[in-house]
Amino acid sequence: MNGSGGGGGGEEEMEEDGGGGCGQGAGAGAGNKERVVLMWGYLPGVSPQRSPLLGPVPVRLPPAAAAGGDGWRDVCGGGCGFAMAISESGKLLTWGSADDMGQSYVTAGKHEETPEAFPLPSGIAIVRADAGWAHCVAITDDGDVYTWGWKECVPTGRVVGDQSSAGTVEKDERQIAMATNQVSPRSQVSRTSSGAASGPSESRGTDDSSKRRRLSSAKHGPESSTSSDESLSAPPCVVTFNTGVKIVAVAAGGRHTLALSDLGQVWGWGYGGEGQLGLGSRIRTVSSPHPIPCIESALYSKDRSSAMKGNKTAEGHISKVMGNCVRAIACGGRHSAVVTDSGALLTFGWGLYGQCGQGNTEDVLSPTCVSSILGIKMQDVAADGDVYSFGGNQFGQLGTGSDQAETVPKLVDATSLENKNARSVSCGARHSAIITDEGEVFCWGWNKYGQLGLGDSMDRNVPCNVPVDTYHPLNVSCGWWHTLVLAESPT
């Protein structure tokens, strides 16, 4: 699962990617070769004509960074209309924008083609980061967690920076309601990056059920703008955890965030109306990090406890299969997934398109094991390099060769992936991407804005190889309408 997932990336597997976040494992085999970041797809402002990049294009380092000998460390995908990556020196580099006016409270400065360092306190080094619809979260090398963006996504914490006018992060219900009504088209999709593979794109069809939260009637597509009202945004703050908790991974969903400690405990905060915080209820807002009982919830759900009642042998076997702690996390737009130390996949949150992989379209309020693949050990991407996908499939983002949604994980067994092992996977709004052991990039799904990098705007429902010339890809991370690849230069 890219991004811890990722952005995050199942997701579509979990739904959009988020992704997943960046900062993990991208250095494998990097050697001393120069690293480059390749991008394709759509970012507002990257070109004056607002035209998408239909194929891989190298991203330029900020002049100051290049002059100082800095380089690329990893890619983080990004959120709605903006991209993120981490430099070797630990700077979080951002480009693009969350609105069409050129301003953004989640990126540095105005939207431009050249990345800029996001203004975090001097002296800190970012090692991992992820982005949701309009909020970001990052971890420093000291284990501190910073987050900023939409107020409802930012818990009460120690505010940093000089934005005195935006120094409060208290939850104002009126402002939150405004934010809900002003959601950008990005909120009509969802991103993620999960262990198994792909899931939904959360299109907003008509739904009369009170369980489904309607977000916005905004136009679908990059042409619509996002409100840049600073009263709805919070500046960077340090997230406060219990004493002794060290965070090693983060994942950002549409309006919620997960964090993973070094001991395998998951924490969550933000919006939880569909169960994406895994607390057993539809709690709307959790304003500070709350521990999520992942293993306990999966072990002692009502169905499982009744089946094992009095059977110590069965209970012990299930406990062994489920594992003892969480090793990877990922967020979709409105659902979440975690992988345990034994390789079990647990999901929770919005299930309208089957993105929780439970064989139905119900919301899942507590972490629940995806039983159809129990026993297949998930390791970030999948088992033995295979990719599994589930959830919405309107644009072929599951890679199964059709547009049929899948409510349980299905093996992506396309001919193009025969005898190939995936080692990195990520999902965007409605597209998916992997990197194989051989360093090949494959993309599939929605391609209206060139986010597949195949030179055109035609959707694909099976994995297709992306030509990257002589570059050697190390990691892939999808944003909503774009894709980033960290690669080694041939020279």
Coordinates of C-alpha atoms in Angstrom, one line a residue:
M1 CA 0.0 0.0 0.0
N2 CA 1.6 3.1 -1.2
G3 CA 1.6 5.8 1.3
S4 CA 1.5 3.6 4.0
G5 CA -0.7 3.7 1.9
G6 CA -1.3 6.1 0.2
G7 CA -2.1 8.5 -1.1
G8 CA -2.3 5.9 0.2
G9 CA -2.2 4.7 -2.5
G10 CA -5.8 0.7 -2.6
E11 CA -7.6 3.0 -2.4
E12 CA -9.2 3.1 -5.1
E13 CA -8.2 0.3 -3.7
M14 CA -9.3 2.3 -1.1
E15 CA -10.2 5.1 -3.3
E16 CA -7.9 7.7 -4.2
D17 CA -4.4 8.3 -2.7
G18 CA -4.1 8.7 -1.4
G19 CA -2.1 7.7 -1.2
G20 CA -0.8 7.5 -0.3
G21 CA 2.0 9.3 1.5
C22 CA 5.6 9.3 0.6
G23 CA 8.8 8.7 2.4
Q24 CA 8.8 4.9 2.6
G25 CA 11.2 2.6 0.9
A26 CA 11.9 4.8 -2.1
G27 CA 15.6 4.5 -1.6
A28 CA 15.8 0.8 -2.3
G29 CA 18.5 0.3 -4.8
A30 CA 19.0 4.0 -5.4
G31 CA 22.8 3.9 -5.3
N32 CA 24.5 7.1 -6.1
K33 CA 22.6 8.0 -9.3
E34 CA 20.8 11.3 -9.6
R35 CA 17.1 11.1 -8.8
V36 CA 14.4 12.9 -10.8
V37 CA 10.7 13.3 -10.4
L38 CA 8.5 12.6 -13.4
M39 CA 5.0 14.0 -13.6
W40 CA 2.0 13.6 -15.9
G41 CA -1.7 14.6 -15.7
Y42 CA -3.3 17.8 -14.7
L43 CA -2.3 20.5 -12.1
P44 CA -3.9 24.0 -12.3
G45 CA -1.3 26.5 -13.2
V46 CA 1.4 24.2 -14.4
S47 CA 1.0 25.7 -17.9
P48 CA -0.6 29.0 -18.8
Q49 CA -3.0 27.2 -21.1
R50 CA -4.1 24.9 -18.2
S51 CA -3.5 21.9 -20.5
P52 CA -2.7 18.5 -19.1
L53 CA 0.6 16.7 -19.4
L54 CA -0.1 13.6 -21.4
G55 CA 3.2 11.9 -20.8
P56 CA 6.1 11.9 -18.3
V57 CA 7.8 15.3 -17.9
P58 CA 10.7 15.9 -15.4
V59 CA 9.9 18.3 -12.6
R60 CA 12.4 21.1 -11.9
L61 CA 13.9 21.5 -8.5
P62 CA 13.6 25.0 -7.0
P63 CA 16.6 27.0 -8.2
A64 CA 17.9 27.6 -4.7
A65 CA 17.7 23.9 -3.8
A66 CA 19.5 22.9 -7.0
A67 CA 22.2 25.4 -6.4
G68 CA 22.7 24.2 -2.9
G69 CA 23.2 20.6 -4.0
D70 CA 19.8 19.4 -2.8
G71 CA 17.9 16.6 -4.6
W72 CA 14.8 14.5 -4.7
R73 CA 14.1 12.0 -1.9
D74 CA 10.6 10.8 -2.5
V75 CA 7.2 11.6 -4.0
C76 CA 4.0 12.1 -2.1
G77 CA 1.4 12.4 -4.9
G78 CA -0.6 15.4 -3.5
G79 CA -4.2 16.4 -3.2
C80 CA -6.8 18.2 -5.2
G81 CA -4.8 20.2 -7.8
F82 CA -1.5 20.2 -6.0
A83 CA 1.5 17.9 -5.8
M84 CA 4.1 17.2 -3.1
A85 CA 7.5 15.6 -2.8
I86 CA 10.3 15.5 -0.3
S87 CA 13.9 16.7 -0.9
E88 CA 17.1 15.1 0.3
S89 CA 17.5 17.8 2.9
G90 CA 14.0 17.2 4.3
K91 CA 12.1 20.1 2.6
L92 CA 8.5 19.4 1.7
L93 CA 8.3 20.7 -1.8
T94 CA 4.8 21.7 -3.2
W95 CA 3.5 23.0 -6.4
G96 CA 0.0 23.5 -8.0
S97 CA -2.9 25.0 -6.2
A98 CA -6.1 24.2 -4.4
D99 CA -8.0 26.9 -6.2
D100 CA -8.2 28.6 -9.6
M101 CA -7.1 32.1 -8.3
G102 CA -3.6 30.9 -7.7
Q103 CA -3.8 30.9 -3.9
S104 CA -3.6 27.9 -1.7
Y105 CA -3.4 27.3 2.0
V106 CA -1.9 23.8 1.5
T107 CA 1.0 24.7 -0.8
A108 CA 3.7 27.3 -0.9
G109 CA 3.0 30.6 -2.7
K110 CA 1.0 30.8 -5.9
H111 CA 0.5 27.8 -8.2
E112 CA 3.5 27.5 -10.4
E113 CA 5.3 24.9 -12.4
T114 CA 8.4 25.0 -10.2
P115 CA 8.0 23.5 -6.7
E116 CA 8.7 25.6 -3.6
A117 CA 9.5 24.6 -0.1
F118 CA 6.4 24.7 2.1
P119 CA 6.9 27.2 5.0
L120 CA 7.4 24.9 8.0
P121 CA 9.7 25.8 10.9
S122 CA 13.3 26.0 10.0
G123 CA 15.6 23.2 11.2
I124 CA 13.1 20.4 10.8
A125 CA 13.4 17.6 8.2
I126 CA 10.3 16.0 6.8
V127 CA 10.6 12.2 6.2
R128 CA 7.0 11.3 5.2
A129 CA 3.9 13.2 4.1
D130 CA 0.5 12.7 2.6
A131 CA -2.4 14.9 1.5
G132 CA -6.2 14.7 1.5
W133 CA -8.7 16.7 -0.4
A134 CA -7.5 20.0 1.1
H135 CA -5.3 19.1 4.1
C136 CA -1.8 17.8 4.5
V137 CA 0.1 15.9 7.2
A138 CA 3.8 15.3 7.5
I139 CA 6.3 13.6 9.9
T140 CA 9.7 15.0 10.8
D141 CA 12.8 12.9 11.5
D142 CA 12.3 13.6 15.2
G143 CA 8.8 12.0 15.0
D144 CA 6.8 15.2 15.3
V145 CA 3.6 15.3 13.2
Y146 CA 2.6 18.6 11.5
T147 CA -0.8 19.1 9.8
W148 CA -2.5 22.0 8.1
G149 CA -5.4 22.9 5.7
W150 CA -9.1 22.5 6.3
K151 CA -9.9 23.3 9.9
E152 CA -12.0 20.2 10.5
C153 CA -9.0 18.1 9.5
V154 CA -6.6 19.8 11.9
P155 CA -6.8 18.9 15.6
T156 CA -6.2 21.3 18.3
G157 CA -2.4 21.6 18.7
R158 CA 0.5 23.9 18.9
V159 CA 0.3 26.3 16.0
V160 CA 3.5 27.2 14.2
G161 CA 4.4 29.9 11.7
D162 CA 3.5 33.6 11.5
Q163 CA -0.1 33.4 10.4
S164 CA -1.5 35.1 13.5
S165 CA -4.8 35.8 11.9
A166 CA -5.3 32.1 11.3
G167 CA -3.8 31.0 14.6
T168 CA -6.9 29.2 15.9
V169 CA -7.8 25.7 15.0
E170 CA -11.0 25.4 17.1
K171 CA -13.9 23.8 15.3
D172 CA -16.5 26.4 14.3
E173 CA -19.6 24.6 13.3
R174 CA -20.7 27.4 11.0
Q175 CA -17.4 27.3 9.1
I176 CA -17.4 23.6 8.9
A177 CA -20.8 23.7 7.4
M178 CA -19.6 26.3 4.9
A179 CA -16.7 24.0 4.0
T180 CA -19.0 21.2 3.3
N181 CA -21.0 23.3 0.9
Q182 CA -18.0 24.6 -0.8
V183 CA -16.2 21.3 -1.4
S184 CA -14.3 21.2 -4.7
P185 CA -14.9 18.6 -7.4
R186 CA -12.1 16.7 -5.8
S187 CA -14.4 15.9 -3.0
Q188 CA -16.5 14.0 -5.4
V189 CA -13.8 11.5 -5.8
S190 CA -11.7 9.8 -3.3
R191 CA -8.2 8.7 -3.1
T192 CA -6.2 6.1 -1.3
S193 CA -3.7 3.5 -1.3
S194 CA -4.3 0.2 0.3
G195 CA -2.8 -3.1 0.7
A196 CA -4.9 -5.1 -1.6
A197 CA -5.5 -3.0 -4.5
S198 CA -8.1 -0.8 -5.8
G199 CA -11.4 0.3 -4.9
P200 CA -13.7 3.0 -5.6
S201 CA -13.9 6.3 -7.1
E202 CA -16.5 7.9 -5.0
S203 CA -18.8 9.4 -7.6
R204 CA -21.8 11.1 -6.1
G205 CA -24.8 9.4 -7.5
T206 CA -28.3 9.9 -6.1
D207 CA -28.5 8.3 -2.7
D208 CA -31.5 8.6 -0.5
S209 CA -30.0 6.8 2.4
S210 CA -29.3 8.9 5.4
K211 CA -26.2 6.9 5.9
R212 CA -24.5 8.4 2.9
R213 CA -23.2 11.9 3.4
R214 CA -23.8 14.3 0.5
L215 CA -20.8 16.6 0.1
S216 CA -21.3 19.1 -2.7
S217 CA -23.2 19.9 -5.9
A218 CA -20.1 21.5 -7.4
K219 CA -19.3 20.7 -11.0
H220 CA -17.2 17.5 -11.4
G221 CA -13.9 18.3 -13.0
P222 CA -10.9 20.6 -12.6
E223 CA -12.8 23.5 -14.2
S224 CA -14.6 24.1 -10.9
S225 CA -12.8 26.1 -8.2
T226 CA -12.3 25.5 -4.5
S227 CA -13.0 28.2 -2.0
S228 CA -9.8 29.8 -0.7
D229 CA -11.5 31.4 2.3
E230 CA -8.7 31.5 4.8
S231 CA -11.3 31.4 7.7
L232 CA -11.8 27.8 6.7
S233 CA -8.2 26.8 6.9
A234 CA -5.7 26.3 9.7
P235 CA -2.0 27.0 9.6
P236 CA 0.5 24.2 10.4
C237 CA 0.4 22.9 13.9
V238 CA 2.1 20.1 15.8
V239 CA -0.3 17.3 16.6
T240 CA -0.2 16.2 20.2
F241 CA -0.1 12.5 21.1
N242 CA 0.2 10.7 24.4
T243 CA 3.5 10.8 26.1
G244 CA 6.0 8.4 24.6
V245 CA 4.0 7.8 21.3
K246 CA 6.3 7.9 18.3
I247 CA 4.6 8.2 14.9
V248 CA 6.2 6.5 12.0
A249 CA 3.6 6.7 9.2
V250 CA 0.7 8.9 8.3
A251 CA -2.2 8.7 5.8
A252 CA -4.7 11.4 4.7
G253 CA -8.2 10.7 3.5
G254 CA -10.7 13.1 2.2
R255 CA -11.4 14.7 5.5
H256 CA -9.7 12.4 8.0
T257 CA -6.2 11.4 9.0
L258 CA -4.6 8.2 10.4
A259 CA -1.2 8.0 12.1
L260 CA 0.7 4.8 13.0
S261 CA 3.0 4.5 16.0
D262 CA 6.2 2.5 16.1
L263 CA 4.4 0.0 18.4
G264 CA 1.7 -0.6 15.8
Q265 CA -1.1 1.5 17.3
V266 CA -3.3 3.5 14.9
W267 CA -4.6 6.9 15.8
G268 CA -7.2 8.9 13.9
W269 CA -8.9 12.3 13.8
G270 CA -11.1 14.5 11.6
Y271 CA -14.4 13.6 10.0
G272 CA -15.9 10.2 10.8
G273 CA -19.5 10.2 9.5
E274 CA -19.1 7.0 7.5
G275 CA -17.0 5.1 10.0
Q276 CA -13.7 6.0 8.5
L277 CA -12.2 6.5 11.9
G278 CA -13.1 3.0 13.0
L279 CA -14.5 4.0 16.4
G280 CA -17.7 2.0 16.0
S281 CA -20.0 4.9 15.3
R282 CA -20.7 7.7 12.8
I283 CA -19.1 10.4 14.9
R284 CA -18.9 13.5 12.8
T285 CA -15.8 15.1 14.1
V286 CA -12.9 13.9 16.3
S287 CA -10.9 17.0 17.2
S288 CA -7.9 15.3 18.6
P289 CA -6.0 12.0 17.9
H290 CA -7.9 9.0 19.2
P291 CA -6.6 5.5 19.3
I292 CA -8.4 3.1 17.0
P293 CA -8.7 -0.5 18.3
C294 CA -8.0 -2.2 15.1
I295 CA -7.0 -5.7 16.2
E296 CA -9.5 -5.8 19.1
S297 CA -12.4 -4.7 16.8
A298 CA -11.5 -7.3 14.2
L299 CA -11.1 -10.1 16.8
Y300 CA -14.2 -9.4 18.8
S301 CA -16.8 -8.3 16.3
K302 CA -20.3 -9.7 17.1
D303 CA -20.2 -12.3 14.4
R304 CA -16.8 -13.6 15.3
S305 CA -17.2 -13.7 19.0
S306 CA -20.4 -15.7 18.8
A307 CA -18.8 -18.2 16.4
M308 CA -15.8 -18.7 18.7
K309 CA -17.6 -18.6 22.0
G310 CA -16.0 -21.2 24.3
N311 CA -13.7 -22.5 21.5
K312 CA -10.2 -21.5 22.8
T313 CA -8.5 -23.3 20.0
A314 CA -10.4 -21.5 17.3
E315 CA -9.9 -18.2 19.1
G316 CA -6.2 -18.7 19.3
H317 CA -6.0 -19.6 15.6
I318 CA -7.9 -16.5 14.6
S319 CA -5.7 -14.4 16.8
K320 CA -2.6 -15.7 15.2
V321 CA -4.0 -15.1 11.7
M322 CA -5.1 -11.6 12.6
G323 CA -1.7 -10.6 14.1
N324 CA -0.8 -8.5 17.1
C325 CA -0.3 -5.0 15.7
V326 CA -0.7 -2.8 12.6
R327 CA 2.2 -2.4 10.2
A328 CA 0.7 -0.3 7.4
I329 CA -2.1 2.3 7.0
A330 CA -4.0 3.9 4.1
C331 CA -6.9 6.2 3.6
G332 CA -9.5 6.5 0.9
G333 CA -11.7 9.5 0.4
R334 CA -14.1 8.2 3.1
H335 CA -12.7 4.9 4.2
S336 CA -9.6 3.4 5.6
A337 CA -7.5 0.2 5.6
V338 CA -4.7 -1.2 7.7
V339 CA -2.4 -4.2 7.3
T340 CA -1.4 -6.2 10.4
D341 CA 2.0 -7.8 11.2
S342 CA 0.6 -11.1 10.1
G343 CA -0.5 -9.7 6.7
A344 CA -4.3 -9.5 7.4
L345 CA -6.1 -6.6 5.8
L346 CA -8.7 -4.7 7.8
T347 CA -11.0 -2.0 6.4
F348 CA -13.6 0.4 7.7
G349 CA -15.6 3.4 6.5
W350 CA -17.8 4.2 3.5
G351 CA -18.8 1.1 1.6
L352 CA -21.3 2.2 -1.1
Y353 CA -19.1 0.9 -4.0
G354 CA -17.7 -2.1 -2.1
Q355 CA -14.5 -0.3 -1.3
C356 CA -14.2 -2.0 2.1
G357 CA -14.1 -5.4 0.3
Q358 CA -16.6 -7.1 2.7
G359 CA -18.8 -8.5 -0.1
N360 CA -21.5 -5.8 0.3
T361 CA -22.1 -2.1 0.0
E362 CA -22.7 -1.3 3.6
D363 CA -20.6 1.1 5.6
V364 CA -18.2 -0.5 8.1
L365 CA -18.0 1.3 11.4
S366 CA -15.2 -0.7 13.0
P367 CA -12.0 -2.3 11.6
T368 CA -13.1 -5.5 10.0
C369 CA -11.0 -8.3 8.4
V370 CA -11.4 -8.7 4.7
S371 CA -12.1 -12.4 5.1
S372 CA -12.0 -13.4 1.4
I373 CA -8.2 -12.9 1.4
L374 CA -7.5 -13.9 4.9
G375 CA -4.5 -16.2 4.8
I376 CA -2.9 -14.3 1.9
K377 CA -0.2 -12.3 3.5
M378 CA -0.4 -8.6 2.4
Q379 CA 2.9 -6.8 2.4
D380 CA 2.3 -3.2 1.4
V381 CA 1.1 -4.0 -2.1
A382 CA -0.1 -7.5 -2.1
A383 CA 0.9 -11.1 -1.8
D384 CA 4.0 -12.2 -3.6
G385 CA 3.8 -9.2 -5.9
D386 CA 0.2 -9.8 -7.0
V387 CA -2.3 -6.9 -7.0
Y388 CA -5.8 -7.2 -5.8
S389 CA -8.5 -4.6 -6.4
F390 CA -12.0 -3.9 -5.2
G391 CA -14.6 -1.0 -5.0
G392 CA -15.9 1.4 -7.7
N393 CA -14.9 0.8 -11.3
Q394 CA -16.7 3.3 -13.4
F395 CA -13.6 4.2 -15.4
G396 CA -11.8 0.8 -15.2
Q397 CA -9.7 1.8 -12.3
L398 CA -9.7 -1.7 -10.9
G399 CA -7.8 -3.0 -13.9
T400 CA -10.0 -6.0 -14.3
G401 CA -10.9 -5.4 -17.9
S402 CA -14.5 -4.2 -17.3
D403 CA -16.4 -1.4 -15.5
Q404 CA -18.0 -3.8 -13.0
A405 CA -17.6 -2.8 -9.4
E406 CA -16.1 -5.5 -7.1
T407 CA -17.2 -5.8 -3.4
V408 CA -14.5 -8.4 -2.6
P409 CA -10.8 -8.3 -3.6
K410 CA -10.2 -9.6 -7.2
L411 CA -6.8 -10.5 -8.6
V412 CA -5.7 -8.1 -11.3
D413 CA -4.5 -10.8 -13.7
A414 CA -4.1 -8.8 -16.9
T415 CA -1.9 -10.2 -19.6
S416 CA 0.3 -7.2 -19.4
L417 CA 1.3 -8.1 -15.8
E418 CA 2.0 -11.8 -16.6
N419 CA 5.2 -12.9 -14.8
K420 CA 5.5 -9.4 -13.2
N421 CA 5.6 -8.6 -9.5
A422 CA 4.3 -5.3 -8.2
R423 CA 6.4 -3.6 -5.5
S424 CA 4.6 -0.2 -5.3
V425 CA 1.0 0.7 -5.8
S426 CA -0.9 4.0 -5.6
C427 CA -4.4 5.3 -6.6
G428 CA -5.6 8.7 -7.6
A429 CA -9.2 10.0 -7.9
R430 CA -10.1 7.3 -10.4
H431 CA -6.9 5.9 -11.7
S432 CA -4.3 3.4 -10.4
A433 CA -0.6 2.9 -10.9
I434 CA 2.1 0.3 -10.0
I435 CA 5.8 -0.2 -10.3
T436 CA 7.1 -3.7 -10.9
D437 CA 10.3 -5.3 -9.6
E438 CA 11.8 -4.6 -13.0
G439 CA 11.2 -0.9 -12.7
E440 CA 8.3 -0.7 -15.1
V441 CA 5.3 1.7 -14.5
F442 CA 1.8 0.6 -15.3
C443 CA -1.3 2.8 -15.1
W444 CA -5.0 2.3 -15.7
G445 CA -8.4 3.9 -15.1
W446 CA -9.7 7.4 -15.7
N447 CA -7.6 9.4 -18.2
K448 CA -9.5 12.5 -19.1
Y449 CA -6.6 14.7 -17.9
G450 CA -3.7 12.5 -19.1
Q451 CA -3.2 11.0 -15.6
L452 CA -2.2 7.6 -17.1
G453 CA 0.8 9.1 -19.0
L454 CA 0.0 7.2 -22.2
G455 CA 0.0 10.2 -24.6
D456 CA -3.7 10.5 -24.9
S457 CA -6.9 11.0 -22.9
M458 CA -8.5 7.6 -23.4
D459 CA -9.5 5.6 -20.3
R460 CA -8.0 2.1 -19.8
N461 CA -9.5 -0.8 -17.9
V462 CA -6.4 -2.9 -17.9
P463 CA -2.8 -2.0 -16.8
C464 CA -0.8 -0.3 -19.6
N465 CA 2.9 0.2 -19.6
V466 CA 4.0 3.9 -19.3
P467 CA 7.0 4.8 -21.4
V468 CA 9.6 6.5 -19.2
D469 CA 12.5 6.5 -21.6
T470 CA 15.7 5.4 -19.8
Y471 CA 14.7 6.4 -16.3
H472 CA 14.5 3.7 -13.7
P473 CA 11.4 4.2 -11.5
L474 CA 11.7 3.7 -7.7
N475 CA 8.3 4.8 -6.4
V476 CA 5.0 6.0 -7.7
S477 CA 2.4 8.2 -6.0
C478 CA -0.9 9.4 -7.5
G479 CA -2.6 12.7 -6.9
W480 CA -6.2 13.3 -7.8
W481 CA -5.6 14.1 -11.5
H482 CA -1.9 13.5 -11.8
T483 CA 0.8 11.0 -11.2
L484 CA 4.3 11.4 -9.8
V485 CA 7.2 8.9 -10.2
L486 CA 10.5 9.0 -8.4
A487 CA 13.2 7.6 -10.7
E488 CA 16.9 7.3 -11.2
S489 CA 18.4 9.2 -14.0
P490 CA 20.3 7.1 -16.6
T491 CA 23.4 9.3 -16.2

